[in-house]
Amino acid sequence: MASKNVETLRAAHESWNRRDFQGIVRNAAEDLVYTDHARALTLNNRDKFRQWTRIVGKGLLGRPHHEPRVHRRWRRGRCPIHR
């Protein structure tokens, strides 16, 4: 059985693939920290992340979706996502 964190991550990916940007942040913690390395941008709360998903998501319409893969560093308390 997958852990709750893995299930939450998978649900966020499934929402992203459906372009359901509100669904992406539905289960996110209020104090989430997300880093967009490509843009050198760090978002330090759920509202900023929600805004980011709307902006970035507009450019993704029509692009293929990706399945999540959880990296081995998950066990060390970090949650990087790779495609």
mmCIF file with all atom_site columns, C-alpha atoms in Angstrom:
data_model
loop_
_atom_site.group_PDB
_atom_site.id
_atom_site.type_symbol
_atom_site.label_atom_id
_atom_site.label_alt_id
_atom_site.label_comp_id
_atom_site.label_asym_id
_atom_site.label_entity_id
_atom_site.label_seq_id
_atom_site.pdbx_PDB_ins_code
_atom_site.Cartn_x
_atom_site.Cartn_y
_atom_site.Cartn_z
_atom_site.occupancy
_atom_site.B_iso_or_equiv
_atom_site.pdbx_formal_charge
_atom_site.auth_seq_id
_atom_site.auth_comp_id
_atom_site.auth_asym_id
_atom_site.auth_atom_id
_atom_site.pdbx_PDB_model_num
ATOM 1  C CA . MET A 1 1  ? 0.000  0.000  0.000   1.00 0.00 ? 1  MET A CA 1
ATOM 2  C CA . ALA A 1 2  ? 1.359  3.438  -0.936  1.00 0.00 ? 2  ALA A CA 1
ATOM 3  C CA . SER A 1 3  ? 1.946  6.019  1.761   1.00 0.00 ? 3  SER A CA 1
ATOM 4  C CA . LYS A 1 4  ? -0.339 9.038  2.060   1.00 0.00 ? 4  LYS A CA 1
ATOM 5  C CA . ASN A 1 5  ? 2.453  11.264 0.711   1.00 0.00 ? 5  ASN A CA 1
ATOM 6  C CA . VAL A 1 6  ? 2.818  9.143  -2.416  1.00 0.00 ? 6  VAL A CA 1
ATOM 7  C CA . GLU A 1 7  ? -0.942 9.099  -2.920  1.00 0.00 ? 7  GLU A CA 1
ATOM 8  C CA . THR A 1 8  ? -1.061 12.890 -2.551  1.00 0.00 ? 8  THR A CA 1
ATOM 9  C CA . LEU A 1 9  ? 1.772  13.301 -5.046  1.00 0.00 ? 9  LEU A CA 1
ATOM 10 C CA . ARG A 1 10 ? 0.076  10.998 -7.547  1.00 0.00 ? 10 ARG A CA 1
ATOM 11 C CA . ALA A 1 11 ? -3.210 12.879 -7.169  1.00 0.00 ? 11 ALA A CA 1
ATOM 12 C CA . ALA A 1 12 ? -1.406 16.173 -7.866  1.00 0.00 ? 12 ALA A CA 1
ATOM 13 C CA . HIS A 1 13 ? 0.173  14.680 -11.009 1.00 0.00 ? 13 HIS A CA 1
ATOM 14 C CA . GLU A 1 14 ? -3.165 13.343 -12.182 1.00 0.00 ? 14 GLU A CA 1
ATOM 15 C CA . SER A 1 15 ? -4.701 16.789 -11.656 1.00 0.00 ? 15 SER A CA 1
ATOM 16 C CA . TRP A 1 16 ? -1.809 18.372 -13.595 1.00 0.00 ? 16 TRP A CA 1
ATOM 17 C CA . ASN A 1 17 ? -2.327 15.937 -16.475 1.00 0.00 ? 17 ASN A CA 1
ATOM 18 C CA . ARG A 1 18 ? -6.046 16.853 -16.539 1.00 0.00 ? 18 ARG A CA 1
ATOM 19 C CA . ARG A 1 19 ? -5.039 20.542 -16.379 1.00 0.00 ? 19 ARG A CA 1
ATOM 20 C CA . ASP A 1 20 ? -7.098 20.794 -13.159 1.00 0.00 ? 20 ASP A CA 1
ATOM 21 C CA . PHE A 1 21 ? -4.918 23.458 -11.565 1.00 0.00 ? 21 PHE A CA 1
ATOM 22 C CA . GLN A 1 22 ? -7.080 23.855 -8.464  1.00 0.00 ? 22 GLN A CA 1
ATOM 23 C CA . GLY A 1 23 ? -6.876 20.106 -7.927  1.00 0.00 ? 23 GLY A CA 1
ATOM 24 C CA . ILE A 1 24 ? -3.092 20.323 -7.903  1.00 0.00 ? 24 ILE A CA 1
ATOM 25 C CA . VAL A 1 25 ? -3.076 22.426 -4.750  1.00 0.00 ? 25 VAL A CA 1
ATOM 26 C CA . ARG A 1 26 ? -6.184 20.945 -3.131  1.00 0.00 ? 26 ARG A CA 1
ATOM 27 C CA . ASN A 1 27 ? -4.190 18.774 -0.700  1.00 0.00 ? 27 ASN A CA 1
ATOM 28 C CA . ALA A 1 28 ? -1.091 20.959 -0.441  1.00 0.00 ? 28 ALA A CA 1
ATOM 29 C CA . ALA A 1 29 ? -0.006 22.238 2.957   1.00 0.00 ? 29 ALA A CA 1
ATOM 30 C CA . GLU A 1 30 ? -0.517 25.947 3.652   1.00 0.00 ? 30 GLU A CA 1
ATOM 31 C CA . ASP A 1 31 ? 3.214  26.365 4.260   1.00 0.00 ? 31 ASP A CA 1
ATOM 32 C CA . LEU A 1 32 ? 4.356  24.435 1.200   1.00 0.00 ? 32 LEU A CA 1
ATOM 33 C CA . VAL A 1 33 ? 7.627  25.492 -0.442  1.00 0.00 ? 33 VAL A CA 1
ATOM 34 C CA . TYR A 1 34 ? 7.980  24.824 -4.173  1.00 0.00 ? 34 TYR A CA 1
ATOM 35 C CA . THR A 1 35 ? 11.054 25.686 -6.237  1.00 0.00 ? 35 THR A CA 1
ATOM 36 C CA . ASP A 1 36 ? 10.852 26.176 -9.989  1.00 0.00 ? 36 ASP A CA 1
ATOM 37 C CA . HIS A 1 37 ? 14.535 25.739 -10.795 1.00 0.00 ? 37 HIS A CA 1
ATOM 38 C CA . ALA A 1 38 ? 14.063 26.582 -14.471 1.00 0.00 ? 38 ALA A CA 1
ATOM 39 C CA . ARG A 1 39 ? 12.855 30.063 -13.533 1.00 0.00 ? 39 ARG A CA 1
ATOM 40 C CA . ALA A 1 40 ? 14.964 30.460 -10.354 1.00 0.00 ? 40 ALA A CA 1
ATOM 41 C CA . LEU A 1 41 ? 11.730 31.014 -8.442  1.00 0.00 ? 41 LEU A CA 1
ATOM 42 C CA . THR A 1 42 ? 10.771 29.779 -4.975  1.00 0.00 ? 42 THR A CA 1
ATOM 43 C CA . LEU A 1 43 ? 7.136  29.899 -3.861  1.00 0.00 ? 43 LEU A CA 1
ATOM 44 C CA . ASN A 1 44 ? 6.635  29.782 -0.102  1.00 0.00 ? 44 ASN A CA 1
ATOM 45 C CA . ASN A 1 45 ? 2.908  29.254 0.359   1.00 0.00 ? 45 ASN A CA 1
ATOM 46 C CA . ARG A 1 46 ? -0.084 27.569 -1.220  1.00 0.00 ? 46 ARG A CA 1
ATOM 47 C CA . ASP A 1 47 ? -1.614 30.757 -2.647  1.00 0.00 ? 47 ASP A CA 1
ATOM 48 C CA . LYS A 1 48 ? 1.568  31.663 -4.526  1.00 0.00 ? 48 LYS A CA 1
ATOM 49 C CA . PHE A 1 49 ? 1.820  28.082 -5.809  1.00 0.00 ? 49 PHE A CA 1
ATOM 50 C CA . ARG A 1 50 ? -1.817 28.243 -6.979  1.00 0.00 ? 50 ARG A CA 1
ATOM 51 C CA . GLN A 1 51 ? -1.063 31.446 -8.912  1.00 0.00 ? 51 GLN A CA 1
ATOM 52 C CA . TRP A 1 52 ? 2.046  29.841 -10.427 1.00 0.00 ? 52 TRP A CA 1
ATOM 53 C CA . THR A 1 53 ? 0.058  26.814 -11.628 1.00 0.00 ? 53 THR A CA 1
ATOM 54 C CA . ARG A 1 54 ? -2.397 29.091 -13.423 1.00 0.00 ? 54 ARG A CA 1
ATOM 55 C CA . ILE A 1 55 ? 0.355  31.060 -15.171 1.00 0.00 ? 55 ILE A CA 1
ATOM 56 C CA . VAL A 1 56 ? 2.481  28.055 -16.128 1.00 0.00 ? 56 VAL A CA 1
ATOM 57 C CA . GLY A 1 57 ? -0.562 25.936 -16.934 1.00 0.00 ? 57 GLY A CA 1
ATOM 58 C CA . LYS A 1 58 ? -1.779 28.304 -19.646 1.00 0.00 ? 58 LYS A CA 1
ATOM 59 C CA . GLY A 1 59 ? 1.374  27.505 -21.618 1.00 0.00 ? 59 GLY A CA 1
ATOM 60 C CA . LEU A 1 60 ? 0.897  23.749 -21.194 1.00 0.00 ? 60 LEU A CA 1
ATOM 61 C CA . LEU A 1 61 ? -2.466 23.305 -22.839 1.00 0.00 ? 61 LEU A CA 1
ATOM 62 C CA . GLY A 1 62 ? -2.143 20.791 -25.637 1.00 0.00 ? 62 GLY A CA 1
ATOM 63 C CA . ARG A 1 63 ? 1.179  19.378 -24.403 1.00 0.00 ? 63 ARG A CA 1
ATOM 64 C CA . PRO A 1 64 ? 1.502  15.706 -23.430 1.00 0.00 ? 64 PRO A CA 1
ATOM 65 C CA . HIS A 1 65 ? 1.203  14.636 -19.815 1.00 0.00 ? 65 HIS A CA 1
ATOM 66 C CA . HIS A 1 66 ? 3.888  12.949 -17.708 1.00 0.00 ? 66 HIS A CA 1
ATOM 67 C CA . GLU A 1 67 ? 3.715  10.170 -15.165 1.00 0.00 ? 67 GLU A CA 1
ATOM 68 C CA . PRO A 1 68 ? 5.341  10.860 -11.772 1.00 0.00 ? 68 PRO A CA 1
ATOM 69 C CA . ARG A 1 69 ? 8.429  9.034  -10.550 1.00 0.00 ? 69 ARG A CA 1
ATOM 70 C CA . VAL A 1 70 ? 9.453  9.381  -6.924  1.00 0.00 ? 70 VAL A CA 1
ATOM 71 C CA . HIS A 1 71 ? 13.204 9.715  -6.503  1.00 0.00 ? 71 HIS A CA 1
ATOM 72 C CA . ARG A 1 72 ? 15.171 7.747  -3.889  1.00 0.00 ? 72 ARG A CA 1
ATOM 73 C CA . ARG A 1 73 ? 15.797 10.955 -1.887  1.00 0.00 ? 73 ARG A CA 1
ATOM 74 C CA . TRP A 1 74 ? 12.116 10.753 -0.852  1.00 0.00 ? 74 TRP A CA 1
ATOM 75 C CA . ARG A 1 75 ? 13.311 8.562  2.014   1.00 0.00 ? 75 ARG A CA 1
ATOM 76 C CA . ARG A 1 76 ? 15.488 11.405 3.296   1.00 0.00 ? 76 ARG A CA 1
ATOM 77 C CA . GLY A 1 77 ? 12.547 13.783 3.704   1.00 0.00 ? 77 GLY A CA 1
ATOM 78 C CA . ARG A 1 78 ? 12.805 15.476 0.335   1.00 0.00 ? 78 ARG A CA 1
ATOM 79 C CA . CYS A 1 79 ? 10.288 15.070 -2.448  1.00 0.00 ? 79 CYS A CA 1
ATOM 80 C CA . PRO A 1 80 ? 11.871 15.810 -5.838  1.00 0.00 ? 80 PRO A CA 1
ATOM 81 C CA . ILE A 1 81 ? 9.755  14.937 -8.866  1.00 0.00 ? 81 ILE A CA 1
ATOM 82 C CA . HIS A 1 82 ? 11.387 13.716 -12.066 1.00 0.00 ? 82 HIS A CA 1
ATOM 83 C CA . ARG A 1 83 ? 9.993  13.194 -15.544 1.00 0.00 ? 83 ARG A CA 1
#
